[in-house]
Short mmCIF file of C-alpha atoms and ligand atoms in Angstrom, two decimals:
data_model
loop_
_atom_site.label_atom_id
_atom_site.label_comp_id
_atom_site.label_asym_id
_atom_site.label_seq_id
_atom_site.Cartn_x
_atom_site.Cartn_y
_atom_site.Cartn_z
CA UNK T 275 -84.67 -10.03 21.22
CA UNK T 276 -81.60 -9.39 23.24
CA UNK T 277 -82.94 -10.60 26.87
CA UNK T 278 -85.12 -13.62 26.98
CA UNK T 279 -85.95 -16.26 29.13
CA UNK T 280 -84.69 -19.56 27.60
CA UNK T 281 -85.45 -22.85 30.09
CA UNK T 282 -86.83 -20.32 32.78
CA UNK T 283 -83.82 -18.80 33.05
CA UNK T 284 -83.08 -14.92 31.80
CA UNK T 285 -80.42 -14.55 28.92
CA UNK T 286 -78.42 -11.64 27.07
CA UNK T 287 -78.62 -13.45 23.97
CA UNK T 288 -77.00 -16.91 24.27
CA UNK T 289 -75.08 -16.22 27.59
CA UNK T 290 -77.04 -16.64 31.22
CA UNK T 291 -77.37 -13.60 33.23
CA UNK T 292 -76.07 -16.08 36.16
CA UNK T 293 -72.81 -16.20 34.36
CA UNK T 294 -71.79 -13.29 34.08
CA UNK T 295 -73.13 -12.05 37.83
CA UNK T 296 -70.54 -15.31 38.86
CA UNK T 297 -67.62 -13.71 36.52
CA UNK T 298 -68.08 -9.68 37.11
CA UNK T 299 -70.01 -10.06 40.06
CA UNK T 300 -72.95 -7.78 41.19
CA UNK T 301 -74.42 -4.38 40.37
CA UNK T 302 -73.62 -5.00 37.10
CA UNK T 303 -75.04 -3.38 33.42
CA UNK T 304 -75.47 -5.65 30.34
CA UNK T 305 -75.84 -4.80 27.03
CA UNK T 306 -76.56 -6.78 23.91
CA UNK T 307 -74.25 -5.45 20.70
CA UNK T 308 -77.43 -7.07 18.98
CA UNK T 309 -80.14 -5.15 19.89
CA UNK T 310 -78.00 -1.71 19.75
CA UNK T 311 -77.29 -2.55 16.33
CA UNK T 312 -80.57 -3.75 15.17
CA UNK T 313 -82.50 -0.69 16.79
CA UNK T 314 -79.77 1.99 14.85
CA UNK T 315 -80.75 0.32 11.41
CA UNK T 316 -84.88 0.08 12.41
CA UNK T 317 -83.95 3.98 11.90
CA UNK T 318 -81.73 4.05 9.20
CA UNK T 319 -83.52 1.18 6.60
CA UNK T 320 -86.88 3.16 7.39
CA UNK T 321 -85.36 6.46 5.41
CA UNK T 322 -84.70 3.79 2.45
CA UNK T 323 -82.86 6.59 -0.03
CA UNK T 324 -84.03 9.95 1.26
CA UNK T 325 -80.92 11.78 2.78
CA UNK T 326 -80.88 11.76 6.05
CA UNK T 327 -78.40 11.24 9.22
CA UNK T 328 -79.24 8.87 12.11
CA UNK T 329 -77.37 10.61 15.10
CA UNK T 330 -77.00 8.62 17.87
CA UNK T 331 -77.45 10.71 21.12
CA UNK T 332 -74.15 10.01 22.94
CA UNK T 333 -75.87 11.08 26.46
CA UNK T 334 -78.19 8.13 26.61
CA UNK T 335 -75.10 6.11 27.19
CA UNK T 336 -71.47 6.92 26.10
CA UNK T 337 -70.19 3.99 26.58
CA UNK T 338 -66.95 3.25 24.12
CA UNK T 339 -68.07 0.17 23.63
CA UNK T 340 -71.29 1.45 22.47
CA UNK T 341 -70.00 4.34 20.36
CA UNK T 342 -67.82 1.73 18.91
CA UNK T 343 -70.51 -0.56 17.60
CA UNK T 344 -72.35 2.10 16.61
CA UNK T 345 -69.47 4.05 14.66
CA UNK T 346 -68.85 0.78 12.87
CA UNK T 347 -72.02 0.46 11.61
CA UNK T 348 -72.02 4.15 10.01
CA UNK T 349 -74.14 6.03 12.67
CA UNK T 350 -73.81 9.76 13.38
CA UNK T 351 -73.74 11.05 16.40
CA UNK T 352 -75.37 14.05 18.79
CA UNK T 353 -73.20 15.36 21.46
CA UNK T 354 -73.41 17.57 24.09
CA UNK T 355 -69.66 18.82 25.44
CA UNK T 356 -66.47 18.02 24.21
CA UNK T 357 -66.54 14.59 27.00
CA UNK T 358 -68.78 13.48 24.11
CA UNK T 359 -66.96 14.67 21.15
CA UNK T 360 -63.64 13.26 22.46
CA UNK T 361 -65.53 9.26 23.51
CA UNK T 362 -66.84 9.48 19.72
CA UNK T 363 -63.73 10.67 17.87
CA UNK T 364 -62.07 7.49 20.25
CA UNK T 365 -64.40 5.29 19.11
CA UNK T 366 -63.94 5.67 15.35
CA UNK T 367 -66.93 7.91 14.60
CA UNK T 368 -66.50 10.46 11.53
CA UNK T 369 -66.72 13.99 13.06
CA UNK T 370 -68.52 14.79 9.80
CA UNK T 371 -71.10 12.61 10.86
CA UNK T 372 -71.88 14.43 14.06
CA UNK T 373 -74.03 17.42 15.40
CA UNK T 374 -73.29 19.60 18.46
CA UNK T 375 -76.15 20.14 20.51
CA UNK T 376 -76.27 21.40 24.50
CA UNK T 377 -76.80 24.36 26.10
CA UNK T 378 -74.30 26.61 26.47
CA UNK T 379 -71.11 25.81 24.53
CA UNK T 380 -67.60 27.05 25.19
CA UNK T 381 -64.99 28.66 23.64
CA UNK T 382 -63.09 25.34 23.77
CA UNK T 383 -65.77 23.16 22.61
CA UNK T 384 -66.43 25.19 20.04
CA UNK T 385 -63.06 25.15 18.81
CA UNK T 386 -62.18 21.63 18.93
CA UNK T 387 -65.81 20.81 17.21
CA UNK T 388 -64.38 23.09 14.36
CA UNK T 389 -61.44 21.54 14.17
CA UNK T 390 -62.25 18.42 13.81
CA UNK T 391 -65.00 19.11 11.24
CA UNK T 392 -68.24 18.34 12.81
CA UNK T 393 -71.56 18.30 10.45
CA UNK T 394 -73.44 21.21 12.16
CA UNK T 395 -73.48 23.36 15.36
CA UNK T 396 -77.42 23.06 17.07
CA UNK T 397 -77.25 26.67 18.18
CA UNK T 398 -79.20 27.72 21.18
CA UNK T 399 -79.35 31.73 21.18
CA UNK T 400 -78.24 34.71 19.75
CA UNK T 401 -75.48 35.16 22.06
CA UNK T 402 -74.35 31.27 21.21
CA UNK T 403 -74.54 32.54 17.89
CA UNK T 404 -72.27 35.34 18.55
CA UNK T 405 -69.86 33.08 20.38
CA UNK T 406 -69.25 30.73 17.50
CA UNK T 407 -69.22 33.45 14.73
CA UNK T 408 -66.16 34.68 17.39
CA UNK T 409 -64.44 31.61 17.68
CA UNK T 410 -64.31 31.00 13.75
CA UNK T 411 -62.96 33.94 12.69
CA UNK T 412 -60.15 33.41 14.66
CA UNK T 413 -60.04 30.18 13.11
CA UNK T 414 -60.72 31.77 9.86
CA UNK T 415 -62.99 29.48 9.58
CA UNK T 416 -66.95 28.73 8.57
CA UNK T 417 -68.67 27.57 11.01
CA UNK T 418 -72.07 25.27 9.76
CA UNK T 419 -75.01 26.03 12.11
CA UNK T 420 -78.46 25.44 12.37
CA UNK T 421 -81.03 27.17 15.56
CA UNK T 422 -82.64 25.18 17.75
CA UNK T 423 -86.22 26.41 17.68
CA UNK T 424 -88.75 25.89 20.59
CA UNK T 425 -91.79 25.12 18.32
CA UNK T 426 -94.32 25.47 21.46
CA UNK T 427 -95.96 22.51 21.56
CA UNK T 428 -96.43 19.99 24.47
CA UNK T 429 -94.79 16.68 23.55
CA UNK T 430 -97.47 15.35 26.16
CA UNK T 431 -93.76 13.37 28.78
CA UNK T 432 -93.09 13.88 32.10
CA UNK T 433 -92.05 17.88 32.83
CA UNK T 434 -88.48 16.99 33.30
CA UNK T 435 -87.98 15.86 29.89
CA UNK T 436 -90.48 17.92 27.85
CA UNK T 437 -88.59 20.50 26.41
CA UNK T 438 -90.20 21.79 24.25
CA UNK T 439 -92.33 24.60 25.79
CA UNK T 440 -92.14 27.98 26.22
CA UNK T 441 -91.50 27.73 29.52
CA UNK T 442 -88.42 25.41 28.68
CA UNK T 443 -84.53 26.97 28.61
CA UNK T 444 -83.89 25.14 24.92
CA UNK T 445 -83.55 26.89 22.19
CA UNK T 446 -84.79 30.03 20.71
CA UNK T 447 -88.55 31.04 20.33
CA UNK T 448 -89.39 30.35 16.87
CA UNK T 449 -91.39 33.56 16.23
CA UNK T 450 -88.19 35.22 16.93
CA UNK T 451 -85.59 32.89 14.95
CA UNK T 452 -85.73 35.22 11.83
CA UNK T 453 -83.20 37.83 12.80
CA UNK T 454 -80.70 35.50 13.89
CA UNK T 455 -81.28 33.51 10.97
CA UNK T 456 -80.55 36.96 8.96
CA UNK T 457 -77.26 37.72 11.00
CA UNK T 458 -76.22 34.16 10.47
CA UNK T 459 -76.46 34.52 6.60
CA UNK T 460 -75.04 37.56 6.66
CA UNK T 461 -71.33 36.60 8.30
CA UNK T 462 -68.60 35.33 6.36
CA UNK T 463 -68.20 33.05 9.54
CA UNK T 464 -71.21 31.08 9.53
CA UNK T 465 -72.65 28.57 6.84
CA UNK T 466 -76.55 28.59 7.77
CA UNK T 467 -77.39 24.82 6.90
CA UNK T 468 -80.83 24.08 8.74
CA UNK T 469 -82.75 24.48 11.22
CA UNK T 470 -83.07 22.10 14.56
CA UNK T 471 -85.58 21.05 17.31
CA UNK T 472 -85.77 18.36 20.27
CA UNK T 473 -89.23 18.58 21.44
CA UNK T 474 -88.45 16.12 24.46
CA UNK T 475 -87.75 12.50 25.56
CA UNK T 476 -89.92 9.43 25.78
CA UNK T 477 -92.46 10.42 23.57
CA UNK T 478 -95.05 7.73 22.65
CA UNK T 479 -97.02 9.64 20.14
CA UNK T 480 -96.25 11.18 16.62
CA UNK T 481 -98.37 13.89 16.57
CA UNK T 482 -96.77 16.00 18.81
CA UNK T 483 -93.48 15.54 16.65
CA UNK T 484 -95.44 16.22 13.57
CA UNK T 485 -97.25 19.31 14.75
CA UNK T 486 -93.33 20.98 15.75
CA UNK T 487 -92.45 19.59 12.29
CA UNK T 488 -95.36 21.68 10.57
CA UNK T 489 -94.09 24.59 12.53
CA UNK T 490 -90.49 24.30 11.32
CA UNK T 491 -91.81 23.81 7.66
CA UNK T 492 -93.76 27.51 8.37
CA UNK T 493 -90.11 28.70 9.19
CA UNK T 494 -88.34 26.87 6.55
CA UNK T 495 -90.86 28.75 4.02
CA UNK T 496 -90.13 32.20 5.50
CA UNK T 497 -87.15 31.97 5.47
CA UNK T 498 -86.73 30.81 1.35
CA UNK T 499 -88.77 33.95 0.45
CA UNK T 500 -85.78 35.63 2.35
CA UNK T 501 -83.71 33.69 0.30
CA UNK T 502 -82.02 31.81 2.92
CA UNK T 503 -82.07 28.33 2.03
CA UNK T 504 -81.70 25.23 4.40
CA UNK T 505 -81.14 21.75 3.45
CA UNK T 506 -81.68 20.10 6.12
CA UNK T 507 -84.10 19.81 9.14
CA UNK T 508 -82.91 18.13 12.41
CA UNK T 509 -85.80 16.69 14.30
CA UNK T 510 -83.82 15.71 17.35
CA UNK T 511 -84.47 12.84 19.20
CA UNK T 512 -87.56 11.53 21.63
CA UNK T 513 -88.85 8.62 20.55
CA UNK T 514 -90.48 6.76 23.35
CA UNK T 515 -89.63 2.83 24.36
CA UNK T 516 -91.74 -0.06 26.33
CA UNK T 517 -91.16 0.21 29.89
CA UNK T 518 -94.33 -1.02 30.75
CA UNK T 519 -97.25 -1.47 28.79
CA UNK T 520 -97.94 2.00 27.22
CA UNK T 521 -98.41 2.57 23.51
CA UNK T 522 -95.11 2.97 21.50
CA UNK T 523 -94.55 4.56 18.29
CA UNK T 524 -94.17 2.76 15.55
CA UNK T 525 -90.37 3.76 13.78
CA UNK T 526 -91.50 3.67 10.21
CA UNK T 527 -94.93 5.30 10.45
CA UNK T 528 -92.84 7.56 12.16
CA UNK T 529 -90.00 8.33 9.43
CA UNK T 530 -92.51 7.81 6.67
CA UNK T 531 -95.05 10.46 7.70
CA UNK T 532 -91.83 13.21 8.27
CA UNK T 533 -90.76 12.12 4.78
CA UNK T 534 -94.43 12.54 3.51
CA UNK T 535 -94.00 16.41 4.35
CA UNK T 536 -90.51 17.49 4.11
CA UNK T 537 -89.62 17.12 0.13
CA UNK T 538 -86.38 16.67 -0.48
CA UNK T 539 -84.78 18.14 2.67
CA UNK T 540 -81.84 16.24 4.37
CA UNK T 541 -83.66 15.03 7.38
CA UNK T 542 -81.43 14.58 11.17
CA UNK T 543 -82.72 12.06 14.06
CA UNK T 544 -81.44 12.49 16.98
CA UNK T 545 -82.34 8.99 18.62
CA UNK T 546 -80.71 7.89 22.00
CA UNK T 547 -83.18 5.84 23.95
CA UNK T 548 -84.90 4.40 21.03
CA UNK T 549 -81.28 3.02 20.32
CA UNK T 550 -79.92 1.91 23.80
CA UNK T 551 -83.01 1.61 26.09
CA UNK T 552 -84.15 -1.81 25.67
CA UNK T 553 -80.87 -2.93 24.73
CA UNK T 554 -79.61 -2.91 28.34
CA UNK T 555 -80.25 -4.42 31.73
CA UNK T 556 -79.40 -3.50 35.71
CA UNK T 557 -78.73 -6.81 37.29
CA UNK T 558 -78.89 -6.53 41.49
CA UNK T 559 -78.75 -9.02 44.11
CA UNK T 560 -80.92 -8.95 46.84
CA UNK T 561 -79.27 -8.38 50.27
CA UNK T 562 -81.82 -8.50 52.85
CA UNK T 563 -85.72 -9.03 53.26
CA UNK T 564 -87.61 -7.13 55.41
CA UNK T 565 -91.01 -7.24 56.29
CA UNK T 566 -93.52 -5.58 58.53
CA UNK T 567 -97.07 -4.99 59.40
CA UNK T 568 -97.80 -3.29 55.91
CA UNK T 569 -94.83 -3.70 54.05
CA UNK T 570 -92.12 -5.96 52.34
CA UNK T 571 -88.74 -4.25 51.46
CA UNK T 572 -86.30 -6.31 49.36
CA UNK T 573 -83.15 -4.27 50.13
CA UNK T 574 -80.76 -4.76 46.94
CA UNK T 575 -76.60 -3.79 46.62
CA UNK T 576 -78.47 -1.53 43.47
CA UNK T 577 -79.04 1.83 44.71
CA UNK T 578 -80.25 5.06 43.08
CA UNK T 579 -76.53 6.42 42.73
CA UNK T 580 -76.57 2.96 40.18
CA UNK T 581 -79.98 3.99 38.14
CA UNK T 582 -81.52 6.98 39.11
CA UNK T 583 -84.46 7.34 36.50
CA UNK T 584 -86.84 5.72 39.14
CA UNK T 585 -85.95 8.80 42.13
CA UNK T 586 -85.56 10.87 39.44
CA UNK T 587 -88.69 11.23 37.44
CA UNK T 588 -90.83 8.24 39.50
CA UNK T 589 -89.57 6.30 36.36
CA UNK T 590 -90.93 2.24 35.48
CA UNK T 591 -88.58 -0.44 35.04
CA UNK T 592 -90.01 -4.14 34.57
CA UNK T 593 -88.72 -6.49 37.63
CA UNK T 594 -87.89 -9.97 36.21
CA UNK T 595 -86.36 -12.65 38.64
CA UNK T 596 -82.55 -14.18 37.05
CA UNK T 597 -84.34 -17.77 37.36
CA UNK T 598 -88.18 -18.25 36.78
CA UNK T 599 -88.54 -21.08 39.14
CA UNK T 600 -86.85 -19.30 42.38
CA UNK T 601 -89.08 -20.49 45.18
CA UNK T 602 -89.27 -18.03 47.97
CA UNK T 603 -91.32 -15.51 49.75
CA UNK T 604 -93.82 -14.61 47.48
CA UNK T 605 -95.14 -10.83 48.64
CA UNK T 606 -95.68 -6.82 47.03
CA UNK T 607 -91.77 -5.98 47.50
CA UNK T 608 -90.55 -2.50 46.82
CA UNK T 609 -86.85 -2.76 45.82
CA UNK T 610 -84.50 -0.41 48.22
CA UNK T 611 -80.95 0.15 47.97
CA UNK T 612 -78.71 0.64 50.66
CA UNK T 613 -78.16 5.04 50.10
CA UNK T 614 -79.33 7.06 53.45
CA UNK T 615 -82.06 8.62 51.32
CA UNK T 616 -86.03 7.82 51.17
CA UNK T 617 -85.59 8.17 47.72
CA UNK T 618 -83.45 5.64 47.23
CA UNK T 619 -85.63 2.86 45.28
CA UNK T 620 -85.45 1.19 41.96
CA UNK T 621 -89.09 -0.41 41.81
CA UNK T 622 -92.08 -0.02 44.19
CA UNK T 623 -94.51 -3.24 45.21
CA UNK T 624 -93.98 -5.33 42.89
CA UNK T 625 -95.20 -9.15 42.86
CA UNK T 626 -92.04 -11.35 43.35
CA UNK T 627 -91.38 -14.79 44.83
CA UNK T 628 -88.12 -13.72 46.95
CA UNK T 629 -85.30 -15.13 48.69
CA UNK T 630 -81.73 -13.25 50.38
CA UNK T 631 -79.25 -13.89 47.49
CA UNK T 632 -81.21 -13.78 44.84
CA UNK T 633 -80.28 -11.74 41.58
CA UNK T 634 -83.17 -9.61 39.73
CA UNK T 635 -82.87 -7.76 36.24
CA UNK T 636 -84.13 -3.88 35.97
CA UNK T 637 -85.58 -4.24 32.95
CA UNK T 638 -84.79 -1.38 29.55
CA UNK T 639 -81.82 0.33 31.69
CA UNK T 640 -79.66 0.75 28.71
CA UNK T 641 -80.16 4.58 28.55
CA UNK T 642 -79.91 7.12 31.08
CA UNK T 643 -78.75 4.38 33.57
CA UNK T 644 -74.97 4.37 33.63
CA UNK T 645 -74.32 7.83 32.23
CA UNK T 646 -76.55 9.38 34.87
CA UNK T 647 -74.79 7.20 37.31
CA UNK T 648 -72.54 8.83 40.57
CA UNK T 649 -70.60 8.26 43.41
CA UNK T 650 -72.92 9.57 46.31
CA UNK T 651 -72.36 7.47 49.39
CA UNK T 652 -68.82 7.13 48.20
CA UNK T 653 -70.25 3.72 46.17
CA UNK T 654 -67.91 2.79 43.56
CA UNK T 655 -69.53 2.62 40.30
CA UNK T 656 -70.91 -0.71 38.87
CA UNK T 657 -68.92 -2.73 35.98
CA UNK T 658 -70.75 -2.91 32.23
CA UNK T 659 -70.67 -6.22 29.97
CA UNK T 660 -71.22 -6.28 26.65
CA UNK T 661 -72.70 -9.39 25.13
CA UNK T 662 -73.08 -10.97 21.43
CA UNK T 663 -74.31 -14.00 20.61
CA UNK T 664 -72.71 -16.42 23.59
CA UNK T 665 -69.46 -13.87 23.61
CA UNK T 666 -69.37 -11.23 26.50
CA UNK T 667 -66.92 -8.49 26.83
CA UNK T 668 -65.87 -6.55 29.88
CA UNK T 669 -66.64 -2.81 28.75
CA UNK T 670 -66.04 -1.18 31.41
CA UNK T 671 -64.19 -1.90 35.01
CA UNK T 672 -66.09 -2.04 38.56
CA UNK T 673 -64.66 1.16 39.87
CA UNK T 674 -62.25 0.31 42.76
CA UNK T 675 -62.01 2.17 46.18
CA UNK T 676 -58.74 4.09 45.42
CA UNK T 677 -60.61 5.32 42.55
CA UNK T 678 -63.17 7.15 44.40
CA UNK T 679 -60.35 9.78 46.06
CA UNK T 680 -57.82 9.27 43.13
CA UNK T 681 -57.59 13.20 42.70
CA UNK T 682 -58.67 14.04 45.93
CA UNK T 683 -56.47 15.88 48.73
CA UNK T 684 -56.09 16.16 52.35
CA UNK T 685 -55.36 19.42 54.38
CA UNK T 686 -52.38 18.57 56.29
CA UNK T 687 -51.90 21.52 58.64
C1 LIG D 911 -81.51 14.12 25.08
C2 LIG D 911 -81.49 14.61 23.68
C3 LIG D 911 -81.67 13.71 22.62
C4 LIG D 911 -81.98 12.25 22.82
O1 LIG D 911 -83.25 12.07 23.37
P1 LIG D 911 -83.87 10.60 23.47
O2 LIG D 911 -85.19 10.82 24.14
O3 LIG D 911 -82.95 9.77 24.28
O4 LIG D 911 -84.03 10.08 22.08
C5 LIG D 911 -81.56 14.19 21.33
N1 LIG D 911 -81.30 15.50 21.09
C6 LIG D 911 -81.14 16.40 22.09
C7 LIG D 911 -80.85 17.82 21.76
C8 LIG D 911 -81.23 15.98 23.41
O5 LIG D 911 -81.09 16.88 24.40
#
C-alpha cells in the first residue's frame, strides 16, 4: 500500500520519506493520492448498483489537495460549516453531491448551502428545523432535509467520539423525531428526503451500526403509515482503521449487510477516516535524547499542536524508524515534543534503536492530524506533501513566522 519499506528504507509509494524531509524539511505530513483514492472506491465498488452516495467527511482532513482527488473521482462530500462548503466547491466537488451536517448551523451557512444546491441538510433539532424553514422562504426556496436521529445505542469507541448516546448533544431523540418529521412535511419550505445518523468514530464492529440501522428502519416504517416517505437513509460515517492491532471491519460485509436490510432506499456513507487515515503519515525528527534512572525521552520538533489525537483521546499511532538499519540507542522511548505541557507526547515507550537526528514516521495520521492542528506555542504549522507514484506535490506551505500575527494588532497607547 501507500507506505512501505522497500530496501529497509520507508516509502510513500515510489519516493523515500528521506527525500522529501531533505526538500520540505521537517514536521512534515505525507499523503499518498493512491491510497485516498483506492480507499473512496473500496466504498463505492462495494454498493455495485444500489443507489447510494459515498460522502467524504471533509473534517477528517480538508485538505484541497485531498478534496481535489477526491472530487475528481466522483465522491460526495459531508461538511460541517461553510469553511467546508467553500474548500469543496474550490476543489471541483458538485454541491449536489454533498450533505450538511454539524451542530448548529447559521443563517449564512444555511443560505449559501441553498444556494449552491447542496443534496440534503442533516438537521439537528426542531429549532434547526425552524431556522432553515426561515431562511428558505426568504429564498423562496425548498429546502431538502433529513433529522439526525440519536438511535441510543453504544457504538462501543472512546467517549469523545461516541456520539451516539443519549447522553450525547447530536441529533434528536428518535422516539421524539415524529413531530418534526410532521412539521417538516407539512411546510411548503422543506422537502423531507430521509432520515440521518452518525453513531460515532472509529468503530471496529458492525453490529453496533446495524442495531442504529434497525432502529431507523422502525422509524422509516412509522413514518410511511403517516405517509411520509423517505428515500434515502444516511448512515453517517465511523468506520474504524488499523492503528494497532485491533480487529477492523471489513468494508463489504459492511455495505452488503446494510444493503441486505434497507430495500431499495438510497443509502449515504459518511466515511472520513476510513478514507484518509491510513493514507497519511507525520514525519518528525528527533532533537534530543534524554535518559534517566527510569526513563528514555526522545524529544522530537513534532509536538501535540502538530497531531493531537495522542493528548487528546490517549490515541495509538505505530512508530516506524525512516531507515530500518539506523544503529543507535536501542531503549523504551516515549516521543515528547518541545510544547510546555505534560501532555505534550505523540507515542509512549516504545522499542526504538535511536540516535539525535534521526527522522521517525507517526504511522495512519492522515485524518484528524492536520485539520485538528494549531498554533499554541506560537509554532508555525507543518507543510503537507502529496505523493503518487515517484511524483510529490507541495500541498500545502510550512506556515512562516509573519503568518502567525498576520491579522494580529498591537495597542499603541
Ligand atoms: C465526524 C463525522 C463523520 C466522519 O466520521 P469518521 O469516523 O471519520 O468516518 C461523519 N459524519 C458526521 C456527522 C461526523 O460528525
Amino acid at each position: 500500500m501507500g507506505f512501505s519499506y522497500q530496501n529497509h528504507i520507508l516509502h510513500a509509494e515510489s519516493v523515500a520519506i528521506a527525500d522529501l524531509m531533505k526538500t520540505y524539511g521537517s514536521p512534515l505530513y505525507v499523503y499518498s493520492r493512491t491510497d485516498i483514492e483506492y480507499n473512496w472506491h473500496l466504498f463505492s465498488h462495494a454498493f455495485g448498483i444500489h443507489p447510494h452516495l459515498v460522502c467524504y467527511a471533509v473534517k477528517a482532513n480538508s485538505n484541497l489537495a485531498v478534496l481535489s482527488v477526491l472530487a475528481k473521482i466522483g465522491s460526495g462530500f459531508d461538511v460541517v460549516s461553510n469553511g467546508e462548503l467553500e474548500r469543496i466547491l474550490l476543489a471541483g466537488a458538485d454541491a449536489s453531491r454533498c450533505v450538511f451536517s454539524g451542530v448548529a448551523k447559521t443563517n449564512i451557512e444555511i443560505k449559501r448551502a441553498l444556494e449552491v444546491g447542496i443534496f440534503c441538510f442533516n438537521v439537528e433539532s426542531m429549532a434547526e428545523m425552524i431556522r432553515i424553514e426561515q431562511v428558505a422562504k426568504e429564498m423562496s426556496m425548498q429546502a431538502p432535509i433529513s433529522l439526525r436521529v440519536n438511535p441510543d445505542v453504544d457504538a462501543k469507541t472512546h467517549p469523545y467520539i461516541s456520539t451516539g448516546l443519549k447522553e450525547n448533544k447530536f441529533g434528536v431523540d428518535i422516539d421524539d423525531a415524529i413531530p418534526i418529521y410532521k412539521m417538516a412535511y407539512n411546510s411548503p419550505y422543506l422537502k423531507v428526503k430521509g432520515i440521518d445518523c452518525h453513531i460515532g468514530s472509529q468503530l471496529t464492529k458492525i453490529s453496533p451500526f446495524l442495531d442504529a440501522l434497525d432502529k431507523v428502519l422502525e422509524l422509516v416504517a412509522k413514518l410511511g403509515k403517516l405517509n411520509i416517505h423517505v428515500t434515502h437513509l444516511d448512515l453517517g460515517g465511523g468506520v474504524g482503521i488499523k492503528y494497532d492491532n485491533e480487529q477492523t471491519i471489513d468494508i463489504n460485509a459492511y455495505i452488503s449487510s446494510i444493503l441486505d436490510k434497507v430495500g431499495s432506499l438510497k443509502i449515504i456513507l459518511e466515511p472520513g477516516r476510513a478514507i484518509v487515515g491510513n493514507a497519511g503519515i507525520f514525519v518528525t525528527k528527533v532533537e534530543f535524547l534524554k535518559q534517566n534512572s527510569d526513563k528514555s525521552f526522545a524529544i522530537i520538533d513534532g509536538a501535540m499542536n502538530d497531531l493531537l489525537r495522542p493528548s487528546f483521546y490517549q490515541a495509538y499511532h505505530q512508530v516506524l524508524p525512516i531507515d530500518e538499519n539506523a544503529e543507535g540507542i536501542d531503549a523504551h522511548w516515549d516521543l515528547v515534543g518541545p510544547i510546555c505541557e505534560t501532555g505534550d507526547f505523540l507515542a509512549k515507550n516504545r522499542r526504538l534503536s535511536l540516535s539525535e537526528g534521526d527522522y521517525l514516521a507517526l504511522m495512519s495520521a492522515g485524518a484528524y492530524g492536520s485539520t485538528m492542528s494549531s498554533n499554541y506555542n506560537s509554532r508555525p504549522r507543518v507543510a503537507e506533501v502529496m505523493v503518487l507514484g515517484s511524483q510529490y506535490t507541495l500541498v500545502r506551505e510550512r506556515e512562516t513566522i509573519q503568518d502567525l500575527f498576520n491579522k494580529e494588532y498591537m495597542i499603541n497607547d
